Amino acid sequence: MKLLHIDSGIQGERSASRALSAAVVDRLRSDRLDLAVVRRDLVADPIDHLLPGDLAGGEADGIASEFLDADIVVIGTGLYNFTIPTQLKAWVDRILIPGRTFLYGEAGPEGLAGGKRVIVTLARGGIYSPGSPAAPLEHAETYLRGVLAFIGITDPEFVIAEGLALGEDARAAAVSAAMQRANDVAGAVAA
Ligand SMILES: Cc1cc2nc3c(=O)[nH]c(=O)nc-3n(C[C@H](O)[C@H](O)[C@H](O)COP(=O)(O)O)c2cc1C
């Protein structure tokens, strides 16, 4: 069984999304000894912005193949300026490929990348839960759910730690609760 572990948080040792994605992968590794993990750190090893010459073949093929080959994909991301980090957007640009991960037919778009489990660990400084005043500004979870559904992954799991900028106590409580959820989600996916 293959797992692709992606991180895009830029805050190094203090990155909550990295700590959470690592916790998910650690739990999956301990439950599934047959797991082969491929690592893609989009900050240590960034992907270039998409340019006109990249639209067919080249680097995109390798990145898309790596994604398509994975049975489980774990994505760590922060909410940066109300959306995903630019590093992660560059990766999305390499996996949304007509004919490989989606196609348009007479019935509209069809996703071709279904059948894999995707777990997203998302860290946010503020509060964006449904019903909160800032909820309409949340374009990371909503964007990733949309992108994943478009390519056929309609049941991603989200592990969210939010309110991390609201003081150290709030941060510690939110990260602790998210760590518990990370463990539960990974345990359920591994079962
Ligand atoms: C460049 C940058 C932009 C940010 N923009 C937002 C934002 O728009 N809304 C928010 O609630 N928090 C914002 N934050 C706070 C992050 O969401 C928070 O630090 C979170 O922990 C990021 O994930 P990470 O710890 O994995 O980097 C921002 C942080 C950085 C570094």
Coordinates of C-alpha atoms and ligand atoms in Angstrom, one line a residue:
M1 CA 0.0 0.0 0.0
K2 CA 1.4 3.4 -1.0
L3 CA 1.0 6.7 0.9
L4 CA 2.0 10.1 -0.4
H5 CA 2.8 12.6 2.4
I6 CA 2.7 16.2 1.3
D7 CA 3.5 19.3 3.4
S8 CA 3.2 23.0 2.5
G9 CA 3.4 24.8 5.8
I10 CA 6.2 27.4 5.8
Q11 CA 6.6 27.8 9.6
G12 CA 9.1 25.0 10.1
E13 CA 9.2 23.6 13.6
R14 CA 6.2 25.7 14.6
S15 CA 4.0 24.5 11.7
A16 CA 0.9 23.0 13.2
S17 CA -0.3 21.4 9.9
R18 CA 3.1 19.6 9.6
A19 CA 2.9 18.3 13.2
L20 CA -0.6 17.0 12.4
S21 CA 0.2 15.5 9.0
A22 CA 3.2 13.7 10.7
A23 CA 0.9 12.4 13.4
V24 CA -1.5 11.0 10.8
V25 CA 1.3 9.3 8.9
D26 CA 2.9 7.9 12.0
R27 CA -0.4 6.3 13.1
L28 CA -1.0 4.9 9.6
R29 CA 2.6 3.5 9.6
S30 CA 2.1 1.8 12.9
D31 CA -1.2 0.3 11.8
R32 CA -0.2 -0.7 8.3
L33 CA 3.3 -2.2 8.3
D34 CA 3.0 -2.7 4.5
L35 CA 2.9 1.1 4.0
A36 CA 5.4 2.6 1.5
V37 CA 5.6 6.3 2.2
V38 CA 6.6 8.8 -0.5
R39 CA 7.5 12.3 0.8
R40 CA 6.8 15.5 -1.0
D41 CA 7.8 18.6 1.0
L42 CA 6.7 21.5 -1.2
V43 CA 8.6 24.1 0.9
A44 CA 12.0 22.2 0.9
D45 CA 11.6 21.2 -2.7
P46 CA 9.2 23.7 -4.4
I47 CA 7.4 23.1 -7.7
D48 CA 7.7 25.9 -10.2
H49 CA 4.6 28.0 -11.2
L50 CA 2.8 26.5 -14.1
L51 CA 4.1 28.0 -17.4
P52 CA 2.7 27.6 -21.0
G53 CA 5.3 25.0 -21.9
D54 CA 4.3 22.8 -18.9
L55 CA 0.8 22.2 -20.1
A56 CA 1.6 18.9 -21.8
G57 CA 4.0 16.3 -20.3
G58 CA 7.2 17.1 -18.5
E59 CA 7.3 17.6 -14.7
A60 CA 3.5 17.5 -14.4
D61 CA 3.4 13.9 -15.6
G62 CA 5.7 12.7 -12.8
I63 CA 3.9 14.7 -10.1
A64 CA 0.5 13.4 -11.4
S65 CA 1.7 9.8 -11.6
E66 CA 3.0 10.0 -8.0
F67 CA -0.4 11.2 -6.9
L68 CA -2.3 8.7 -9.0
D69 CA -0.1 5.8 -7.7
A70 CA -0.9 6.6 -4.1
D71 CA -3.7 4.7 -2.2
I72 CA -3.6 7.3 0.6
V73 CA -2.6 10.9 0.3
V74 CA -2.0 13.1 3.4
I75 CA -1.8 16.8 2.8
G76 CA -0.6 19.3 5.4
T77 CA -1.6 22.9 4.8
G78 CA -2.0 26.2 6.6
L79 CA -4.6 28.9 5.9
Y80 CA -2.5 31.6 4.4
N81 CA -4.2 34.9 3.3
F82 CA -7.5 33.1 3.3
T83 CA -6.5 30.2 1.0
I84 CA -3.9 27.5 0.6
P85 CA -0.1 28.3 0.4
T86 CA 1.2 29.1 -3.1
Q87 CA 3.4 26.1 -2.9
L88 CA 0.4 23.8 -2.6
K89 CA -1.4 25.6 -5.4
A90 CA 1.6 24.9 -7.7
W91 CA 1.1 21.2 -6.9
V92 CA -2.6 21.4 -7.6
D93 CA -1.8 22.9 -10.9
R94 CA 0.3 19.8 -11.8
I95 CA -2.3 17.2 -10.9
L96 CA -5.4 18.7 -12.5
I97 CA -4.7 17.3 -15.9
P98 CA -7.4 16.6 -18.5
G99 CA -7.5 13.0 -19.5
R100 CA -5.5 11.9 -16.4
T101 CA -7.4 13.1 -13.4
F102 CA -10.6 14.5 -15.0
L103 CA -12.3 14.8 -18.3
Y104 CA -15.1 16.7 -19.8
G105 CA -17.8 14.7 -21.5
E106 CA -21.3 15.3 -22.7
A107 CA -22.5 14.9 -19.1
G108 CA -20.0 17.5 -17.9
P109 CA -16.9 17.0 -15.8
E110 CA -15.9 13.5 -14.7
G111 CA -13.3 12.8 -12.0
L112 CA -10.8 10.0 -12.8
A113 CA -8.8 9.9 -9.5
G114 CA -11.4 8.3 -7.3
G115 CA -10.8 5.3 -5.1
K116 CA -8.0 6.7 -2.9
R117 CA -8.3 8.1 0.7
V118 CA -7.2 11.7 1.2
I119 CA -6.6 13.2 4.6
V120 CA -6.0 17.0 4.9
T121 CA -4.5 18.5 8.0
L122 CA -5.4 22.2 8.0
A123 CA -4.2 24.8 10.5
R124 CA -5.9 28.3 10.8
G125 CA -5.0 31.3 12.9
G126 CA -8.6 32.5 13.2
I127 CA -12.0 30.8 13.6
Y128 CA -13.8 29.9 10.3
S129 CA -16.2 27.2 11.5
P130 CA -19.6 27.2 9.8
G131 CA -21.7 30.0 11.2
S132 CA -18.7 32.1 12.4
P133 CA -18.4 35.7 11.1
A134 CA -15.3 34.9 9.1
A135 CA -16.6 31.6 7.6
P136 CA -17.2 33.2 4.1
L137 CA -13.4 34.0 4.0
E138 CA -12.4 30.4 4.3
H139 CA -11.0 29.4 0.9
A140 CA -8.6 26.5 1.9
E141 CA -11.0 23.8 3.1
T142 CA -13.7 24.8 0.6
Y143 CA -11.1 25.0 -2.3
L144 CA -9.6 21.7 -1.6
R145 CA -13.0 20.0 -1.2
G146 CA -14.0 21.4 -4.5
V147 CA -10.7 20.4 -6.3
L148 CA -10.8 16.9 -4.8
A149 CA -14.4 16.4 -5.7
F150 CA -13.7 17.6 -9.3
I151 CA -11.2 14.8 -9.8
G152 CA -13.4 12.2 -8.2
I153 CA -12.4 12.2 -4.5
T154 CA -15.7 13.1 -2.8
D155 CA -15.0 11.9 0.7
P156 CA -11.7 13.5 1.9
E157 CA -11.2 13.6 5.7
F158 CA -10.2 17.0 7.3
V159 CA -8.3 17.4 10.5
I160 CA -8.6 21.0 11.4
A161 CA -6.9 23.1 14.2
E162 CA -8.1 26.6 14.3
G163 CA -7.9 29.7 16.5
L164 CA -4.1 29.2 16.7
A165 CA -3.5 32.9 16.7
L166 CA -5.7 33.5 19.7
G167 CA -3.1 33.0 22.4
E168 CA -0.9 30.2 23.5
D169 CA -3.6 28.5 25.6
A170 CA -6.1 28.5 22.7
R171 CA -3.4 27.2 20.4
A172 CA -2.4 24.4 22.8
A173 CA -6.0 23.3 23.2
A174 CA -6.8 23.4 19.5
V175 CA -3.7 21.5 18.5
S176 CA -4.3 18.9 21.3
A177 CA -7.9 18.3 20.1
A178 CA -6.7 18.1 16.5
M179 CA -4.0 15.6 17.4
Q180 CA -6.7 13.4 18.9
R181 CA -8.8 13.7 15.7
A182 CA -5.7 13.0 13.6
N183 CA -5.2 9.8 15.5
D184 CA -8.9 8.8 15.2
V185 CA -9.1 9.6 11.4
A186 CA -5.8 7.7 10.7
G187 CA -7.0 4.7 12.7
A188 CA -10.3 4.6 10.8
V189 CA -8.5 4.9 7.4
A190 CA -6.0 2.1 8.3
A191 CA -8.7 -0.3 9.5
Ligands
LIG1 C1 1.8 34.0 5.5 C2 0.7 33.8 6.5 C3 -0.6 34.1 6.2 C4 -1.6 33.8 7.1 N1 -2.9 34.2 6.8 C5 -3.9 33.8 7.6 C6 -5.3 34.1 7.3 O1 -5.6 34.6 6.2 N2 -6.2 33.7 8.2 C7 -5.9 33.1 9.4 O2 -6.8 32.8 10.1 N3 -4.6 32.8 9.7 C8 -3.6 33.2 8.9 N4 -2.3 32.9 9.2 C9 -2.1 32.1 10.4 C10 -2.0 30.6 10.0 O3 -3.2 30.1 9.5 C11 -1.6 29.8 11.2 O4 -0.3 30.2 11.6 C12 -1.5 28.3 10.9 O5 -0.9 27.6 12.0 C13 -0.7 28.0 9.6 O6 -0.4 26.7 9.5 P1 1.1 26.2 9.8 O7 1.3 26.3 11.3 O8 1.2 24.8 9.3 O9 2.1 27.1 9.0 C14 -1.3 33.2 8.3 C15 0.0 32.8 8.6 C16 1.0 33.1 7.7 C17 2.4 32.6 7.9

